[in-house]
CSV table of C-alpha atoms (C1' of nucleotides) in Angstrom, one decimal:
chain,number,residue,atom,x,y,z
D,113,MET,CA,51.9,30.4,60.2
D,114,ALA,CA,53.6,27.8,58.0
D,115,GLY,CA,53.8,24.3,58.9
D,116,ARG,CA,55.8,21.2,57.4
D,117,PRO,CA,55.9,21.3,53.9
D,118,ARG,CA,54.0,19.0,51.4
D,119,SER,CA,55.8,15.9,50.6
D,120,PHE,CA,54.4,15.7,47.4
D,121,ASP,CA,54.3,17.7,44.0
D,122,ARG,CA,49.5,19.0,43.8
D,123,ASP,CA,50.3,18.7,39.5
D,124,VAL,CA,52.2,15.0,40.0
D,125,ALA,CA,49.5,13.5,41.5
D,126,LEU,CA,47.0,14.7,40.2
D,127,ALA,CA,48.2,13.7,37.2
D,128,THR,CA,48.8,10.5,38.3
D,129,ALA,CA,44.8,10.0,40.0
D,130,VAL,CA,43.5,10.9,35.7
D,131,GLU,CA,45.4,8.1,34.8
D,132,GLN,CA,44.3,6.1,37.5
D,133,PHE,CA,40.4,8.0,36.2
D,134,TRP,CA,41.5,7.4,33.1
D,135,ARG,CA,42.4,3.6,32.7
D,136,HIS,CA,40.0,2.3,35.4
D,137,GLY,CA,37.0,4.7,36.1
D,138,TYR,CA,35.1,6.6,38.9
D,139,GLU,CA,33.6,3.4,40.5
D,140,GLU,CA,36.6,1.2,39.7
D,141,THR,CA,39.5,3.3,40.9
D,142,SER,CA,39.5,3.2,44.2
D,143,VAL,CA,40.5,5.4,47.2
D,144,ALA,CA,43.5,3.3,48.4
D,145,SER,CA,44.5,2.2,45.2
D,146,LEU,CA,44.3,6.2,44.2
D,147,THR,CA,46.8,6.7,47.4
D,148,ALA,CA,48.8,3.5,46.5
D,149,ALA,CA,49.8,4.8,42.9
D,150,MET,CA,50.1,8.6,43.5
D,151,GLY,CA,52.2,7.7,47.1
D,152,VAL,CA,49.9,9.9,49.0
D,153,SER,CA,48.2,8.6,52.1
D,154,PRO,CA,44.7,8.7,53.0
D,155,PRO,CA,44.4,11.7,55.2
D,156,SER,CA,47.1,13.9,52.6
D,157,LEU,CA,44.7,12.9,50.0
D,158,TYR,CA,41.7,13.8,51.1
D,159,ALA,CA,43.4,17.3,53.7
D,160,ALA,CA,44.7,18.5,49.0
D,161,PHE,CA,41.9,17.6,46.4
D,162,GLY,CA,38.6,17.1,50.1
D,163,ASP,CA,36.9,14.1,49.0
D,164,LYS,CA,36.7,11.3,45.8
D,165,HIS,CA,34.3,12.9,44.2
D,166,ARG,CA,36.5,16.7,44.3
D,167,LEU,CA,39.1,15.1,42.6
D,168,PHE,CA,37.9,13.3,39.9
D,169,GLU,CA,36.0,17.2,38.8
D,170,GLU,CA,39.1,18.0,39.1
D,171,ALA,CA,41.5,15.2,37.4
D,172,SER,CA,38.1,15.7,34.7
D,173,ALA,CA,38.5,19.2,34.8
D,174,THR,CA,42.2,19.4,33.6
D,175,TYR,CA,41.8,16.5,30.8
D,176,PHE,CA,39.5,18.0,29.2
D,177,ARG,CA,41.0,21.4,29.2
D,178,SER,CA,44.3,19.8,27.4
D,179,THR,CA,41.6,17.8,25.4
D,180,CYS,CA,39.9,20.7,24.7
D,181,GLU,CA,43.4,22.0,23.1
D,182,ALA,CA,44.0,19.9,20.4
D,183,VAL,CA,40.2,19.9,19.7
D,184,ASP,CA,40.5,23.9,19.3
D,185,ARG,CA,43.2,23.4,17.7
D,186,ALA,CA,41.9,21.5,15.2
D,187,LEU,CA,38.3,24.0,14.9
D,188,GLU,CA,40.9,26.9,13.6
D,189,LEU,CA,42.0,24.7,10.5
D,190,PRO,CA,40.9,26.5,7.0
D,191,THR,CA,37.7,23.6,6.3
D,192,ALA,CA,35.6,22.1,8.8
D,193,ARG,CA,36.6,18.5,6.7
D,194,ASP,CA,40.2,19.2,7.7
D,195,ALA,CA,39.0,20.4,10.9
D,196,VAL,CA,36.8,17.2,11.5
D,197,ALA,CA,39.5,15.3,10.1
D,198,ARG,CA,42.4,16.2,11.7
D,199,ILE,CA,40.0,16.0,15.3
D,200,LEU,CA,39.2,11.9,14.7
D,201,ASP,CA,42.6,11.5,13.5
D,202,ASP,CA,43.7,12.7,16.6
D,203,ALA,CA,41.3,10.3,18.7
D,204,ALA,CA,42.3,7.2,17.1
D,205,ARG,CA,46.0,7.9,17.6
D,206,ALA,CA,45.4,9.5,21.2
D,207,HIS,CA,42.4,6.3,22.0
D,208,THR,CA,45.7,4.4,21.4
D,209,ARG,CA,49.3,6.0,22.8
D,210,ALA,CA,51.5,3.7,23.9
D,211,GLY,CA,51.9,4.8,27.6
D,212,THR,CA,48.5,6.2,28.7
D,213,PRO,CA,45.3,4.0,29.1
D,214,SER,CA,43.0,2.9,26.0
D,215,GLY,CA,39.7,5.3,24.8
D,216,CYS,CA,39.1,8.5,27.0
D,217,LEU,CA,38.0,9.5,28.9
D,218,MET,CA,36.1,12.0,28.5
D,219,LEU,CA,34.3,10.4,26.2
D,220,THR,CA,33.9,6.7,28.5
D,221,GLU,CA,32.6,8.2,31.6
D,222,PRO,CA,29.1,7.8,32.6
D,223,ARG,CA,29.8,11.2,34.7
D,224,LEU,CA,31.3,13.3,31.9
D,225,ALA,CA,28.1,14.5,29.5
D,226,ALA,CA,27.8,17.7,29.8
D,227,GLN,CA,31.9,18.1,28.8
D,228,ARG,CA,30.4,15.6,26.3
D,229,ASP,CA,27.6,18.0,24.6
D,230,GLU,CA,30.5,21.1,25.8
D,231,LEU,CA,32.4,19.6,23.0
D,232,ARG,CA,29.7,19.0,21.0
D,233,ARG,CA,28.9,22.7,21.3
D,234,ARG,CA,32.3,23.5,20.1
D,235,ILE,CA,32.7,21.6,17.3
D,236,GLN,CA,28.6,22.3,16.1
D,237,ASP,CA,30.4,25.8,16.3
D,238,ARG,CA,32.3,25.6,14.0
D,239,LEU,CA,30.2,23.1,10.8
D,240,GLU,CA,28.2,26.7,11.2
D,241,ARG,CA,30.9,29.0,10.4
D,242,ALA,CA,31.6,26.3,7.6
D,243,VAL,CA,27.4,26.6,6.6
D,244,GLU,CA,28.0,30.8,6.3
D,245,ASP,CA,31.4,30.2,4.5
D,246,GLY,CA,30.3,27.6,1.7
D,247,ASP,CA,32.4,25.8,3.3
D,248,LEU,CA,29.5,23.5,3.7
D,249,PRO,CA,26.0,23.3,2.0
D,250,PRO,CA,23.9,25.3,3.8
D,251,GLY,CA,20.4,23.4,4.9
D,252,THR,CA,23.0,21.0,6.6
D,253,ARG,CA,21.7,19.6,9.7
D,254,THR,CA,24.8,20.6,12.3
D,255,ASP,CA,22.9,19.8,15.1
D,256,HIS,CA,22.9,16.1,13.5
D,257,LEU,CA,26.1,16.1,12.2
D,258,SER,CA,28.1,17.0,15.1
D,259,ALA,CA,25.9,14.7,17.2
D,260,PHE,CA,27.0,12.4,14.7
D,261,LEU,CA,30.7,13.5,15.0
D,262,VAL,CA,31.0,12.9,18.9
D,263,ALA,CA,29.1,10.2,19.0
D,264,VAL,CA,31.7,8.3,15.6
D,265,LEU,CA,34.3,9.7,18.6
D,266,ARG,CA,32.4,8.0,21.2
D,267,GLY,CA,32.8,4.9,19.2
D,268,MET,CA,36.5,4.7,18.4
D,269,SER,CA,37.3,5.4,22.1
D,270,GLY,CA,35.8,2.2,23.0
D,271,CYS,CA,37.4,-0.3,18.9
D,272,ALA,CA,40.3,1.8,20.9
D,273,ARG,CA,39.5,-0.1,25.3
D,274,ASP,CA,38.4,-3.0,23.1
D,275,GLY,CA,41.9,-3.6,22.3
D,276,GLY,CA,41.7,-2.6,17.8
D,277,SER,CA,44.9,-1.2,17.5
D,278,THR,CA,45.5,2.9,15.9
D,279,GLU,CA,44.3,0.8,11.9
D,280,ASP,CA,41.1,-0.2,13.8
D,281,VAL,CA,40.7,3.2,15.5
D,282,LEU,CA,41.8,5.1,11.8
D,283,ALA,CA,40.0,2.6,9.9
D,284,ILE,CA,36.6,4.5,11.9
D,285,ALA,CA,37.7,7.8,11.3
D,286,HIS,CA,38.3,7.8,7.8
D,287,THR,CA,35.0,5.8,7.4
D,288,ALA,CA,33.3,8.5,9.1
D,289,MET,CA,34.6,11.2,6.4
D,290,ALA,CA,32.5,10.2,4.1
D,291,ALA,CA,29.2,10.9,6.6
D,292,LEU,CA,30.3,14.6,5.4
D,293,PRO,CA,28.6,16.4,3.2
D,294,SER,CA,30.1,17.6,-0.1
D,295,SER,CA,30.7,21.0,0.2
D,296,PRO,CA,28.9,23.1,-2.7
D,297,GLY,CA,30.6,22.8,-5.3
D,298,ALA,CA,33.0,19.1,-5.1
D,299,GLU,CA,31.7,17.1,-7.7
D,300,CYS,CA,29.6,13.9,-7.5
D,301,ASP,CA,31.6,10.8,-7.9
D,302,ASP,CA,29.6,8.7,-8.6
D,303,ALA,CA,30.0,9.1,-12.7
D,304,SER,CA,26.8,6.3,-13.5
D,305,ALA,CA,24.3,8.5,-12.7
D,306,PRO,CA,24.2,11.6,-13.2
D,307,ARG,CA,20.9,12.8,-12.0
P,218,MET,CA,14.3,-36.9,45.0
P,219,ALA,CA,12.3,-34.1,44.3
P,220,GLY,CA,11.8,-31.3,47.5
P,221,ARG,CA,10.3,-27.7,48.2
P,222,PRO,CA,9.1,-26.7,44.7
P,223,ARG,CA,10.7,-23.2,44.2
P,224,SER,CA,8.9,-20.3,44.8
P,225,PHE,CA,10.5,-18.0,41.8
P,226,ASP,CA,10.1,-18.2,38.1
P,227,ARG,CA,13.4,-18.7,37.3
P,228,ASP,CA,13.4,-16.8,33.5
P,229,VAL,CA,11.0,-14.0,35.4
P,230,ALA,CA,13.5,-13.8,37.7
P,231,LEU,CA,16.2,-13.3,34.7
P,232,ALA,CA,14.7,-11.2,33.0
P,233,THR,CA,15.5,-9.2,36.2
P,234,ALA,CA,18.3,-10.2,36.8
P,235,VAL,CA,18.5,-8.5,32.8
P,236,GLU,CA,16.7,-4.8,32.8
P,237,GLN,CA,19.6,-4.4,36.6
P,238,PHE,CA,22.7,-5.6,34.5
P,239,TRP,CA,20.9,-3.1,31.2
P,240,ARG,CA,20.4,0.3,33.6
P,241,HIS,CA,23.9,0.1,35.7
P,242,GLY,CA,25.9,-1.7,33.9
P,243,TYR,CA,27.7,-5.2,35.6
P,244,GLU,CA,29.6,-3.0,38.2
P,245,GLU,CA,27.6,-1.5,39.8
P,246,THR,CA,25.1,-3.8,40.0
P,247,SER,CA,25.4,-5.2,43.8
P,248,VAL,CA,23.5,-8.5,44.7
P,249,ALA,CA,21.7,-7.3,46.8
P,250,SER,CA,20.3,-5.1,44.4
P,251,LEU,CA,19.4,-8.2,41.8
P,252,THR,CA,18.3,-9.9,45.2
P,253,ALA,CA,15.8,-7.0,45.8
P,254,ALA,CA,14.5,-6.4,42.6
P,255,MET,CA,14.3,-10.1,41.7
P,256,GLY,CA,12.5,-11.1,44.9
P,257,VAL,CA,14.4,-13.7,45.8
P,258,SER,CA,16.4,-14.2,48.6
P,259,PRO,CA,21.0,-14.6,48.2
P,260,PRO,CA,20.9,-18.3,48.4
P,261,SER,CA,18.2,-18.7,46.4
P,262,LEU,CA,19.9,-16.5,43.8
P,263,TYR,CA,23.4,-18.5,44.1
P,264,ALA,CA,21.7,-21.5,44.7
P,265,ALA,CA,20.0,-21.3,40.8
P,266,PHE,CA,22.6,-19.0,39.2
P,267,GLY,CA,25.9,-20.4,40.4
P,268,ASP,CA,26.8,-16.6,41.7
P,269,LYS,CA,27.0,-13.4,40.4
P,270,HIS,CA,29.4,-13.4,37.2
P,271,ARG,CA,27.5,-16.9,36.0
P,272,LEU,CA,24.3,-14.6,36.6
P,273,PHE,CA,26.0,-12.0,34.3
P,274,GLU,CA,26.7,-14.3,32.0
P,275,GLU,CA,23.7,-15.9,31.4
P,276,ALA,CA,21.9,-12.7,31.7
P,277,SER,CA,24.1,-10.8,29.1
P,278,ALA,CA,24.3,-14.3,26.3
P,279,THR,CA,20.0,-13.4,26.8
P,280,TYR,CA,19.9,-10.0,26.3
P,281,PHE,CA,22.7,-11.1,23.4
P,282,ARG,CA,20.3,-13.5,21.7
P,283,SER,CA,17.4,-11.5,21.6
P,284,THR,CA,19.4,-8.9,20.1
P,285,CYS,CA,21.1,-11.0,16.7
P,286,GLU,CA,17.2,-11.6,16.3
P,287,ALA,CA,16.8,-8.4,15.6
P,288,VAL,CA,19.9,-7.5,13.9
P,289,ASP,CA,19.5,-10.6,11.6
P,290,ARG,CA,15.7,-10.1,10.8
P,291,ALA,CA,17.2,-7.1,9.3
P,292,LEU,CA,20.2,-8.1,7.7
P,293,GLU,CA,17.7,-10.7,6.0
P,294,LEU,CA,16.9,-7.8,3.8
P,295,PRO,CA,17.5,-7.3,-0.5
P,296,THR,CA,19.8,-5.3,-0.1
P,297,ALA,CA,22.3,-4.2,2.5
P,298,ARG,CA,21.5,-0.3,3.1
P,299,ASP,CA,18.4,-1.5,4.1
P,300,ALA,CA,19.3,-4.1,5.9
P,301,VAL,CA,22.3,-0.5,7.8
P,302,ALA,CA,19.6,1.2,7.8
P,303,ARG,CA,16.8,-0.6,9.4
P,304,ILE,CA,19.6,-2.1,12.4
P,305,LEU,CA,20.7,2.0,12.9
P,306,ASP,CA,16.9,2.3,13.5
P,307,ASP,CA,15.9,-0.1,14.6
P,308,ALA,CA,18.4,0.3,17.6
P,309,ALA,CA,17.8,4.2,18.4
P,310,ARG,CA,14.2,3.2,19.4
P,311,ALA,CA,15.4,0.1,21.0
P,312,HIS,CA,17.8,2.2,22.8
P,313,THR,CA,15.1,5.2,23.8
P,314,ARG,CA,12.4,2.6,24.3
P,315,ALA,CA,10.3,4.2,27.8
P,316,GLY,CA,9.8,1.0,30.0
P,317,THR,CA,13.8,-0.5,29.8
P,318,PRO,CA,16.3,1.0,30.2
P,319,SER,CA,18.2,3.4,28.3
P,320,GLY,CA,21.7,2.4,25.6
P,321,CYS,CA,22.8,-1.0,24.8
P,322,LEU,CA,23.8,-3.8,27.5
P,323,MET,CA,26.0,-4.9,25.2
P,324,LEU,CA,27.3,-2.0,23.1
P,325,THR,CA,27.7,-0.6,26.9
P,326,GLU,CA,29.2,-3.0,29.4
P,327,PRO,CA,33.2,-3.5,29.4
P,328,ARG,CA,33.4,-7.1,29.5
P,329,LEU,CA,31.7,-8.1,26.3
P,330,ALA,CA,33.4,-7.3,23.9
P,331,ALA,CA,33.6,-10.4,22.8
P,332,GLN,CA,29.4,-9.9,21.6
P,333,ARG,CA,30.4,-6.7,20.1
P,334,ASP,CA,32.6,-8.3,18.1
P,335,GLU,CA,30.4,-10.6,16.5
P,336,LEU,CA,27.4,-8.8,16.9
P,337,ARG,CA,30.7,-6.6,14.1
P,338,ARG,CA,31.5,-10.3,12.2
P,339,ARG,CA,28.0,-10.9,11.2
P,340,ILE,CA,27.4,-6.9,9.7
P,341,GLN,CA,30.7,-7.9,7.7
P,342,ASP,CA,28.5,-11.2,6.5
P,343,ARG,CA,26.0,-9.8,5.7
P,344,LEU,CA,28.2,-6.4,3.2
P,345,GLU,CA,30.7,-8.8,1.8
P,346,ARG,CA,26.8,-10.8,0.1
P,347,ALA,CA,26.6,-7.2,-0.8
P,348,VAL,CA,30.0,-6.5,-2.8
P,349,GLU,CA,29.4,-10.3,-4.5
P,350,ASP,CA,25.5,-9.1,-4.4
P,351,GLY,CA,27.2,-6.1,-6.8
P,352,ASP,CA,25.5,-4.1,-4.4
P,353,LEU,CA,28.1,-2.2,-3.0
P,354,PRO,CA,30.7,-1.5,-4.5
P,355,PRO,CA,34.0,-3.6,-5.4
P,356,GLY,CA,37.0,-3.4,-2.9
P,357,THR,CA,35.0,-1.8,-0.1
P,358,ARG,CA,36.4,-1.5,3.1
P,359,THR,CA,34.0,-4.4,4.7
P,360,ASP,CA,35.9,-4.8,8.0
P,361,HIS,CA,36.3,-1.1,8.1
P,362,LEU,CA,33.1,-0.5,7.5
P,363,SER,CA,31.7,-2.7,10.0
P,364,ALA,CA,33.6,-1.8,12.1
P,365,PHE,CA,32.4,2.1,11.7
P,366,LEU,CA,28.9,0.4,12.3
P,367,VAL,CA,29.3,-0.4,15.5
P,368,ALA,CA,30.8,2.5,16.8
P,369,VAL,CA,27.9,4.1,14.8
P,370,LEU,CA,25.6,1.9,17.1
P,371,ARG,CA,27.7,2.2,19.9
P,372,GLY,CA,27.6,6.6,19.9
P,373,MET,CA,24.0,6.4,20.2
P,374,SER,CA,23.2,4.2,23.2
P,375,GLY,CA,26.2,6.8,24.8
P,376,CYS,CA,24.4,9.6,24.1
P,377,ALA,CA,21.0,7.4,24.7
P,378,ARG,CA,22.9,6.8,27.9
P,379,ASP,CA,23.8,10.7,28.5
P,380,GLY,CA,19.7,11.1,28.7
P,381,GLY,CA,19.8,11.5,24.4
P,382,SER,CA,15.7,11.2,22.8
P,383,THR,CA,14.3,9.0,19.3
P,384,GLU,CA,15.0,11.8,17.0
P,385,ASP,CA,18.1,12.8,18.6
P,386,VAL,CA,19.7,9.2,18.8
P,387,LEU,CA,18.0,9.1,15.3
P,388,ALA,CA,19.6,12.0,13.9
P,389,ILE,CA,22.9,10.0,14.5
P,390,ALA,CA,22.2,7.3,12.4
P,391,HIS,CA,20.8,8.9,9.3
P,392,THR,CA,23.8,11.2,9.3
P,393,ALA,CA,25.6,7.7,9.5
P,394,MET,CA,24.1,6.4,6.3
P,395,ALA,CA,25.7,8.4,4.5
P,396,ALA,CA,29.2,6.9,5.4
P,397,LEU,CA,27.5,4.1,3.6
P,398,PRO,CA,28.9,3.9,-0.7
P,399,SER,CA,26.5,4.3,-2.9
P,400,SER,CA,25.3,1.3,-5.2
P,401,PRO,CA,27.2,1.2,-8.2
P,402,GLY,CA,23.9,2.2,-10.2
P,403,ALA,CA,22.7,4.3,-7.3
P,404,GLU,CA,21.9,8.0,-7.9
P,405,CYS,CA,24.5,10.3,-6.2
P,406,ASP,CA,22.5,12.2,-3.3
P,407,ASP,CA,21.5,10.3,-0.9
P,408,ALA,CA,17.7,9.3,-0.7
P,409,SER,CA,17.7,6.0,1.5
P,410,ALA,CA,17.5,6.7,6.0
P,411,PRO,CA,16.4,5.4,8.4
P,412,ARG,CA,12.7,5.5,8.2
E,230,DA,C1',2.7,-41.3,58.5
E,231,DG,C1',8.2,-40.8,57.4
E,232,DG,C1',12.4,-40.7,55.6
E,233,DA,C1',14.6,-37.6,52.4
E,234,DT,C1',15.5,-34.0,49.5
E,235,DT,C1',14.9,-29.5,48.3
E,236,DG,C1',14.8,-24.3,48.6
E,237,DC,C1',13.6,-20.7,51.7
E,238,DA,C1',14.6,-16.7,54.7
E,239,DT,C1',17.9,-15.1,58.8
E,240,DA,C1',22.3,-13.7,60.1
E,241,DG,C1',26.5,-12.9,59.8
E,242,DC,C1',31.8,-14.3,57.6
E,243,DG,C1',36.0,-11.2,56.0
E,244,DA,C1',37.6,-7.9,53.3
E,245,DG,C1',37.2,-4.0,51.0
E,246,DC,C1',34.7,0.9,50.3
E,247,DG,C1',34.9,6.2,51.5
E,248,DT,C1',36.2,8.8,55.3
E,249,DT,C1',38.2,10.5,60.2
E,250,DA,C1',40.4,10.3,64.5
E,251,DC,C1',44.9,10.4,66.5
E,252,DG,C1',49.6,11.9,68.1
E,253,DT,C1',54.2,12.4,65.5
E,254,DT,C1',57.3,15.1,62.8
E,255,DA,C1',59.0,19.6,60.3
E,256,DT,C1',59.1,23.8,58.8
E,257,DG,C1',58.0,29.7,59.8
E,258,DC,C1',58.5,33.1,63.2
E,259,DT,C1',59.6,35.5,67.2
J,126,DA,C1',65.1,27.9,71.4
J,127,DG,C1',59.9,27.8,71.8
J,128,DC,C1',55.5,28.0,69.7
J,129,DA,C1',52.1,28.1,65.8
J,130,DT,C1',51.3,25.8,61.8
J,131,DA,C1',50.8,21.9,59.1
J,132,DA,C1',51.5,17.6,56.6
J,133,DC,C1',52.5,13.2,58.1
J,134,DG,C1',52.1,7.6,59.0
J,135,DT,C1',49.3,4.9,61.1
J,136,DA,C1',44.6,3.1,62.5
J,137,DA,C1',40.3,2.4,63.0
J,138,DC,C1',36.0,3.6,62.1
J,139,DG,C1',30.5,2.8,60.1
J,140,DC,C1',29.5,0.6,56.0
J,141,DT,C1',28.6,-2.7,51.5
J,142,DC,C1',30.5,-5.6,48.9
J,143,DG,C1',29.8,-10.5,47.7
J,144,DC,C1',28.9,-14.8,49.6
J,145,DT,C1',27.6,-18.8,52.6
J,146,DA,C1',26.4,-21.5,57.0
J,147,DT,C1',22.9,-22.7,59.9
J,148,DG,C1',18.1,-24.2,60.3
J,149,DC,C1',12.9,-23.4,59.1
J,150,DA,C1',9.8,-25.0,54.9
J,151,DA,C1',7.8,-27.3,51.4
J,152,DT,C1',7.3,-31.1,48.4
J,153,DC,C1',7.5,-36.8,46.2
J,154,DC,C1',9.0,-41.8,47.2
J,155,DT,C1',7.7,-45.2,50.5
DNA sequence: AGGATTGCATAGCGAGCGTTACGTTATGCT
DNA sequence: AGCATAACGTAACGCTCGCTATGCAATCCT
């Protein structure tokens, strides 16, 4: 029943594939470059992962899962403002971390629109809870706000991919925070014009 | 001195190339698809435009020029807030215009980082003028704000490319406006938004 | 008209793409 | 040991890539 054991660690090879797709994108990553980076011959790759497309799906699912872990942890913070700030801050650092490719695979790759929308959905759910909690003003367009945040994350990823530093990307994150509606009890810090 | 006249309009062919690169990106656009769309044989294309890379440079420069025209016109509006609102609004509509590809070539294509930075620079210059005019609060980080705005534009382009409607992209633009610091004499709530 | 010049169309170049056929090697079961 | 099984390495498939050599067609100049 048993044959020759596989000479590579499937999980390690998959992680290497993630890195390649992350760094170069789906189209620009060739099977030859994958086999070289993974240290696996083409037939072994096809036996273990199907074909390039299914390998990409598995790789992007892995990436998505670990990304969502960090996001979900941030979304558990007590206020929506804290949660969003944490997500943006984490993203800025992750997108410019030394040793990993710049930017974010999920936010950059054209074929991962569904994952992006799933991310947006999770953020929106948290924002809606915040509205119910009185943490965000009633009437807050959580759909708009979540779409905005994903757009900002995307822009941050792009900035990192263009060679932006951690500080550059953090500046975007910081600036975006001003777009969050202040909680109902917060004061208006523009002193000159009481309406 | 003179030979057979060329059987196609160079400008029209270039515009078609712009459309192809815009729709599919540089890497995903093949010379074969270009010649087919432009109605020009490969040798004619190479004679008229050099090679694929130089054709792309010419096409992207054309795209960049016409984009900057709209941006510069918006930047002439009286206040920075008006100018930014106009840019975002224009972008949202342009990115989802029927008959043209979704999104924005300059904001999407990885190789056009220099153009993106040039765009950011123009916006920053306008913001600095606004600070001098008292139109934006003194101490406003115009570098951060301009980077933020380009990030948002990029996110808008990505949203459009993922199939987002004009309303979806406009919502991002609208939400982003809240991140602009209010002018010293302005009221507290955000009344101004992209029209 | 005749030569020079230039663009055209066809057809093909070498290289790289994603993928697989083929023969070999290493394992577990009997 | 000997067989079935499964992964291995090599080498190649058909195809598309960006690009060009070759020969024909259309123009201007004399």
